[in-house]
Amino acid sequence: MKRIKILKPVLVSNQQRARENRTFFDRMGSLVINIIASPGAGKTSFITNLVKRMKNIHRILVVEGDIKGQIDSEIISKLGIDVIQINTATECHLDAFMTAQILPKIRKRYDLILVENVGNLVCPAEFEIGEDYKLAILSTPEGHDKPLKYPLLFHLSRVVVINKCDLLPYVDFSIDSAKKNIRKENPKALIFEVSAKTGEGFGEVIAQVEKEINAGKKKSQH
Amino acid sequence: MHEFSVTKSLVDLCNEEAGRNNIEDVKKIHLKVGKFTGFSPDSIRFYFEHLKVNTRCRHASIVFEEIAIRIKCSNCCKDHTIEDPVLLCPACGSDRIELMSGREFYVASIEGE
Ligand SMILES: Nc1nc2c(ncn2[C@@H]2O[C@H](COP(=O)(O)OP(=O)(O)OP(=O)(O)O)[C@@H](O)[C@H]2O)c(=O)[nH]1
Ligand SMILES: [Mg+2]
Ligand SMILES: [Zn+2]
């Protein structure tokens, strides 16, 4: 009987593949945002708002990850931009390998790639896909305690968007408590308050994304 | 749910490492799991029983070793072990903390012949 030291992460192959995807996206000069939230939190509505306001200035690709169907892809294609659908079948998250399969379909340079992950607050957090960063959406009807119940996602997300703020008068949701709870997991998180229904708050989100796109361009010129 | 693909990666990694080290029959897998990960040992065990069949890991069992969440506070300059992943210093309440451990998920070693 022998004992061999391994000391290798279980998800080593996913991490390697994610790094390769990232290299591909960097070479294309694309900012890639991995959007994660529970079902119905407003991922597609959030993306729609960004696309409408940014599509005339930037080349945008949306990647739709769903267990099945292409309802969200159809919504996005109506906006007149490119969409690629990934159906994960049995998996509750996108991973680096599923993402790698779509790379051959990316034949243009995009400034911004928005990836809508499968609706789920747990699993997508663990799997890198080659993104620049994760953006979590928390919608007000879900309650302000969610960051404490699903700490990993909020810990790993650079940006947290509080959506459905138009519903604040009708739901028991405190923005202050939500922010406190998010900061408990992630003191550096950038937090935005929006309503994907009224469009309120999107100016600030877009200013941030613009800044990141421009920073990336400067980087790739050097 | 995601434990299925995670366990698949685990079995693949262990079979590959066993092959590299001429181990035909893996008996034990020592797995380190940080408390700040979303992995459930019970589901991993469940899928493992199915996925190990007809591989070098067919007789193997998994020994889980939990790793505590440790943070270092740059305000009071102390290390703390915390139970829940609330990343605030339990002594002074500061949020200027650094996560030292808790996110691990790796195979430490395998035993077999
Ligand atoms: N009142 C209100 N409703 C919203 C807002 N954002 C989204 N919704 C509604 O919430 C529902 C779900 O929105 P989606 O954008 O489809 O949510 P999703 O996260 O993409 O959902 P899945 O892809 O199915 O997980 C829809 O009926 C939206 O119209 C908002 O800011 N305010
Ligand atoms: Mg959607
Ligand atoms: Zn302290």
XYZ file of C-alpha atoms and ligand atoms in Angstrom:
369
model
C 0.000 0.000 0.000
C 1.376 3.414 -0.836
C 0.246 6.928 -0.175
C 0.879 9.534 -2.836
C 0.655 13.276 -2.272
C -1.494 14.910 -4.939
C -2.325 18.445 -3.766
C -4.405 19.286 -6.817
C -7.730 21.163 -6.889
C -10.626 18.929 -7.891
C -11.797 21.517 -10.393
C -8.311 21.898 -11.865
C -9.508 21.027 -15.364
C -12.353 23.549 -15.225
C -9.978 26.214 -13.935
C -7.459 25.515 -16.694
C -10.136 25.630 -19.345
C -11.498 28.870 -17.852
C -8.029 30.426 -18.129
C -7.843 29.394 -21.792
C -11.279 30.904 -22.441
C -10.136 34.069 -20.692
C -7.064 34.279 -22.904
C -9.326 33.967 -25.951
C -11.612 36.760 -24.717
C -8.663 38.976 -23.796
C -7.192 38.581 -27.263
C -10.539 39.566 -28.741
C -10.545 42.577 -26.428
C -13.905 41.590 -24.910
C -15.101 42.406 -21.414
C -16.964 39.291 -20.205
C -19.519 39.538 -17.396
C -20.938 36.372 -15.838
C -24.440 37.279 -14.630
C -25.766 35.115 -11.805
C -29.097 35.286 -9.943
C -32.024 33.167 -8.867
C -34.767 32.264 -11.387
C -36.852 35.310 -12.195
C -34.617 37.869 -10.447
C -34.413 39.801 -13.698
C -31.265 38.653 -15.517
C -32.817 38.866 -18.970
C -34.532 42.173 -18.146
C -31.236 43.588 -16.832
C -29.391 42.523 -19.987
C -32.156 44.010 -22.143
C -31.755 47.366 -20.405
C -27.978 47.396 -20.877
C -28.203 46.320 -24.507
C -30.811 48.925 -25.439
C -28.671 51.699 -24.005
C -25.276 50.471 -25.229
C -25.814 48.733 -28.570
C -25.315 51.857 -30.658
C -21.877 52.504 -29.196
C -20.537 48.987 -28.609
C -20.529 45.603 -30.250
C -22.327 43.351 -27.787
C -22.811 39.588 -27.667
C -25.224 37.910 -25.274
C -24.720 34.283 -24.256
C -27.826 32.629 -22.821
C -27.338 29.659 -20.528
C -30.491 27.714 -19.807
C -31.252 24.149 -18.846
C -33.526 23.970 -21.881
C -35.315 26.075 -24.469
C -34.449 29.413 -26.015
C -37.079 31.785 -24.702
C -34.506 34.285 -23.418
C -32.416 34.117 -26.628
C -35.493 35.029 -28.635
C -36.140 38.051 -26.411
C -32.553 39.228 -26.864
C -32.421 38.654 -30.635
C -35.388 40.974 -31.044
C -33.056 43.748 -29.873
C -31.050 43.217 -33.058
C -27.816 41.947 -31.542
C -26.012 38.598 -31.666
C -27.036 35.857 -29.223
C -25.641 32.389 -28.646
C -27.665 29.842 -26.705
C -26.100 27.175 -24.498
C -28.431 24.454 -23.226
C -26.943 22.773 -20.200
C -29.437 19.842 -20.221
C -28.934 18.315 -16.768
C -26.477 20.835 -15.349
C -27.561 23.628 -13.043
C -24.724 25.978 -14.084
C -22.466 26.917 -16.973
C -18.898 25.685 -16.759
C -15.710 26.439 -18.650
C -16.133 23.484 -21.021
C -19.644 24.433 -22.122
C -18.360 27.954 -22.650
C -15.398 26.669 -24.665
C -17.802 24.997 -27.081
C -19.175 28.333 -28.228
C -15.789 29.966 -28.880
C -15.656 28.765 -32.526
C -18.969 30.553 -33.094
C -17.467 33.883 -32.032
C -16.148 35.243 -35.296
C -16.381 38.965 -34.616
C -14.735 41.175 -32.055
C -17.161 42.199 -29.357
C -16.490 44.928 -26.806
C -18.853 43.360 -24.318
C -20.037 39.798 -23.778
C -22.914 39.389 -21.306
C -23.414 35.825 -20.139
C -26.737 34.937 -18.512
C -25.962 31.948 -16.322
C -28.575 29.370 -15.298
C -30.988 30.746 -12.670
C -29.451 29.535 -9.411
C -27.649 31.197 -6.504
C -25.496 28.252 -5.503
C -23.929 26.222 -8.274
C -22.839 28.828 -10.857
C -20.675 30.508 -8.221
C -18.264 27.580 -8.069
C -17.545 27.315 -11.796
C -15.430 29.873 -13.567
C -16.160 30.213 -17.255
C -13.380 32.610 -18.237
C -15.198 35.781 -17.219
C -13.640 39.086 -16.189
C -15.968 39.132 -13.228
C -19.220 37.886 -11.768
C -22.242 40.165 -11.390
C -24.936 39.014 -8.963
C -28.501 40.272 -9.164
C -30.659 40.313 -6.052
C -34.289 41.305 -6.581
C -36.263 42.954 -3.802
C -39.056 40.304 -3.481
C -36.382 37.726 -2.609
C -35.570 39.441 0.684
C -32.503 41.265 2.010
C -31.224 38.196 3.876
C -30.188 36.371 0.691
C -26.517 37.469 0.802
C -26.210 35.758 4.188
C -27.905 32.594 2.969
C -25.878 32.331 -0.232
C -22.601 33.874 0.909
C -20.289 32.433 -1.706
C -21.909 34.117 -4.705
C -21.891 37.501 -2.991
C -18.323 36.993 -1.826
C -17.146 36.284 -5.366
C -19.147 38.950 -7.233
C -17.406 42.215 -7.970
C -20.739 43.870 -8.753
C -24.068 43.303 -7.009
C -27.199 44.768 -8.578
C -30.335 45.188 -6.473
C -33.178 44.903 -8.994
C -36.933 45.524 -8.855
C -36.477 48.644 -6.734
C -39.813 49.876 -8.132
C -41.401 47.233 -5.864
C -39.855 48.607 -2.656
C -43.150 50.115 -1.427
C -44.815 46.696 -1.647
C -42.198 44.298 -0.284
C -40.422 43.951 3.062
C -36.995 44.714 1.756
C -34.576 47.131 3.344
C -31.892 48.491 1.037
C -29.724 49.344 4.052
C -29.893 45.824 5.454
C -29.245 44.355 2.016
C -26.145 46.510 1.593
C -24.930 45.632 5.065
C -25.402 41.941 4.352
C -23.613 42.176 1.016
C -20.699 44.011 2.625
C -20.452 41.305 5.286
C -19.517 38.895 2.513
C -17.716 41.325 0.290
C -16.605 44.707 1.645
C -15.389 45.828 -1.804
C -18.543 44.980 -3.784
C -19.856 47.685 -6.091
C -23.564 47.885 -5.349
C -26.143 49.371 -7.720
C -29.876 49.874 -7.231
C -31.990 49.571 -10.360
C -35.399 48.812 -11.733
C -35.304 46.892 -14.985
C -38.962 47.797 -15.384
C -38.645 51.599 -15.210
C -34.989 51.819 -16.261
C -34.090 53.706 -13.104
C -30.475 53.426 -11.952
C -29.050 52.102 -15.216
C -27.035 55.257 -15.882
C -24.621 54.383 -13.101
C -24.330 50.745 -14.090
C -23.527 51.749 -17.650
C -20.963 54.340 -16.562
C -19.169 51.564 -14.673
C -19.283 49.107 -17.584
C -18.061 51.832 -19.980
C -15.123 52.488 -17.691
C -14.207 48.813 -17.703
C -14.521 48.479 -21.479
C -12.219 51.477 -21.956
C -9.697 50.234 -19.398
C -9.594 46.886 -21.228
C -9.008 48.581 -24.574
C -6.123 50.571 -23.201
C -4.627 47.395 -21.799
C -4.835 45.506 -25.095
C -3.180 48.393 -26.997
C -0.037 48.150 -24.876
C -26.945 19.231 -7.988
C -23.546 20.434 -9.164
C -21.924 17.725 -7.072
C -22.421 15.346 -9.987
C -19.987 17.159 -12.265
C -17.727 17.928 -9.325
C -17.573 14.256 -8.350
C -16.937 13.335 -11.983
C -13.926 15.683 -11.945
C -12.809 14.120 -8.673
C -12.958 10.564 -10.061
C -11.190 11.628 -13.267
C -8.437 13.381 -11.349
C -7.882 10.425 -9.001
C -7.844 7.884 -11.834
C -5.363 9.987 -13.751
C -3.080 10.421 -10.742
C -3.404 6.721 -9.833
C -2.390 5.779 -13.387
C 0.588 8.124 -13.295
C 1.728 6.570 -10.020
C 1.067 2.904 -10.987
C -1.739 2.424 -8.509
C -4.241 -0.127 -9.845
C -6.521 -0.175 -6.844
C -7.203 3.051 -4.953
C -8.374 2.500 -1.357
C -8.625 5.978 0.050
C -8.914 9.505 -1.246
C -8.060 12.274 1.179
C -10.118 15.279 0.176
C -9.741 18.723 1.745
C -12.898 20.828 1.732
C -12.960 24.395 2.989
C -16.070 25.438 4.899
C -16.547 28.379 2.545
C -17.389 26.257 -0.509
C -20.748 25.094 -1.734
C -19.902 21.379 -1.727
C -21.889 18.880 0.272
C -19.915 15.783 1.367
C -23.099 13.711 1.407
C -23.916 14.387 -2.239
C -20.300 13.826 -3.232
C -20.377 10.441 -1.479
C -23.663 9.605 -3.176
C -22.419 10.294 -6.707
C -19.034 8.780 -5.969
C -20.586 5.342 -5.379
C -21.933 5.398 -8.949
C -19.049 7.055 -10.692
C -16.264 4.917 -9.216
C -17.598 1.652 -10.703
C -15.171 0.042 -13.192
C -12.410 2.533 -12.502
C -9.223 2.431 -10.452
C -11.278 3.984 -7.647
C -13.833 1.109 -7.508
C -12.795 0.131 -3.958
C -12.010 3.617 -2.734
C -13.672 5.611 0.000
C -13.362 9.353 0.504
C -11.944 10.785 3.705
C -13.182 14.350 4.057
C -11.005 16.784 5.932
C -12.738 20.053 6.653
C -10.764 23.283 6.596
C -11.990 26.100 8.820
C -12.653 29.626 7.606
C -9.792 31.815 8.805
C -9.557 35.549 8.356
C -6.861 38.061 9.105
C -7.917 41.510 10.250
C -5.728 44.396 9.107
C -7.283 46.674 11.724
C -6.447 44.729 14.878
C -3.788 42.595 13.121
C -5.154 39.312 14.475
C -6.147 35.992 12.899
C -9.566 34.567 13.643
C -11.314 31.315 12.921
C -14.965 31.941 12.152
C -17.939 29.571 11.975
C -20.125 31.405 9.459
C -18.768 33.031 6.344
C -19.482 36.547 7.553
C -16.340 38.382 6.605
C -16.162 40.865 9.453
C -13.599 40.801 12.251
C -15.254 39.137 15.272
C -13.039 41.156 17.618
C -13.230 44.722 16.308
C -15.957 44.531 13.650
C -13.683 45.837 10.898
C -14.341 44.817 7.287
C -10.678 45.243 6.361
C -10.103 41.533 6.466
C -8.419 39.027 4.250
C -9.653 35.477 3.740
C -6.790 33.151 4.678
C -8.488 29.766 4.274
C -11.868 28.180 3.724
C -12.065 28.111 -0.091
C -9.961 24.954 -0.527
C -11.229 22.011 -2.481
C -8.434 19.650 -3.390
C -7.204 16.097 -3.297
C -4.461 15.951 -0.669
C -3.408 12.357 -1.292
C -4.518 8.951 -2.465
C -3.730 5.555 -0.981
C -3.698 2.265 -2.831
C -1.611 -0.434 -4.453
N -41.637 45.094 -11.209
C -40.519 44.649 -11.782
N -40.526 43.494 -12.462
C -39.370 43.076 -13.038
C -38.161 43.812 -12.933
N -37.196 43.146 -13.589
C -37.766 42.039 -14.080
N -39.085 41.983 -13.751
C -40.051 40.938 -14.088
O -39.657 39.723 -13.449
C -39.919 38.603 -14.270
C -38.642 37.798 -14.494
O -37.719 38.603 -15.224
P -36.584 37.970 -16.135
O -35.766 39.077 -16.652
O -37.189 37.025 -17.111
O -35.780 37.140 -15.036
P -34.605 36.094 -15.251
O -33.719 36.196 -14.067
O -33.979 36.270 -16.594
O -35.407 34.705 -15.215
P -34.915 33.248 -15.676
O -34.058 33.407 -16.901
O -36.186 32.517 -15.954
O -34.159 32.693 -14.506
C -40.516 39.142 -15.544
O -41.905 39.065 -15.454
C -40.059 40.584 -15.562
O -40.928 41.433 -16.269
C -38.194 45.051 -12.199
O -37.191 45.767 -12.035
N -39.391 45.413 -11.633
Mg -33.692 34.901 -18.136
Zn -10.036 43.284 13.946
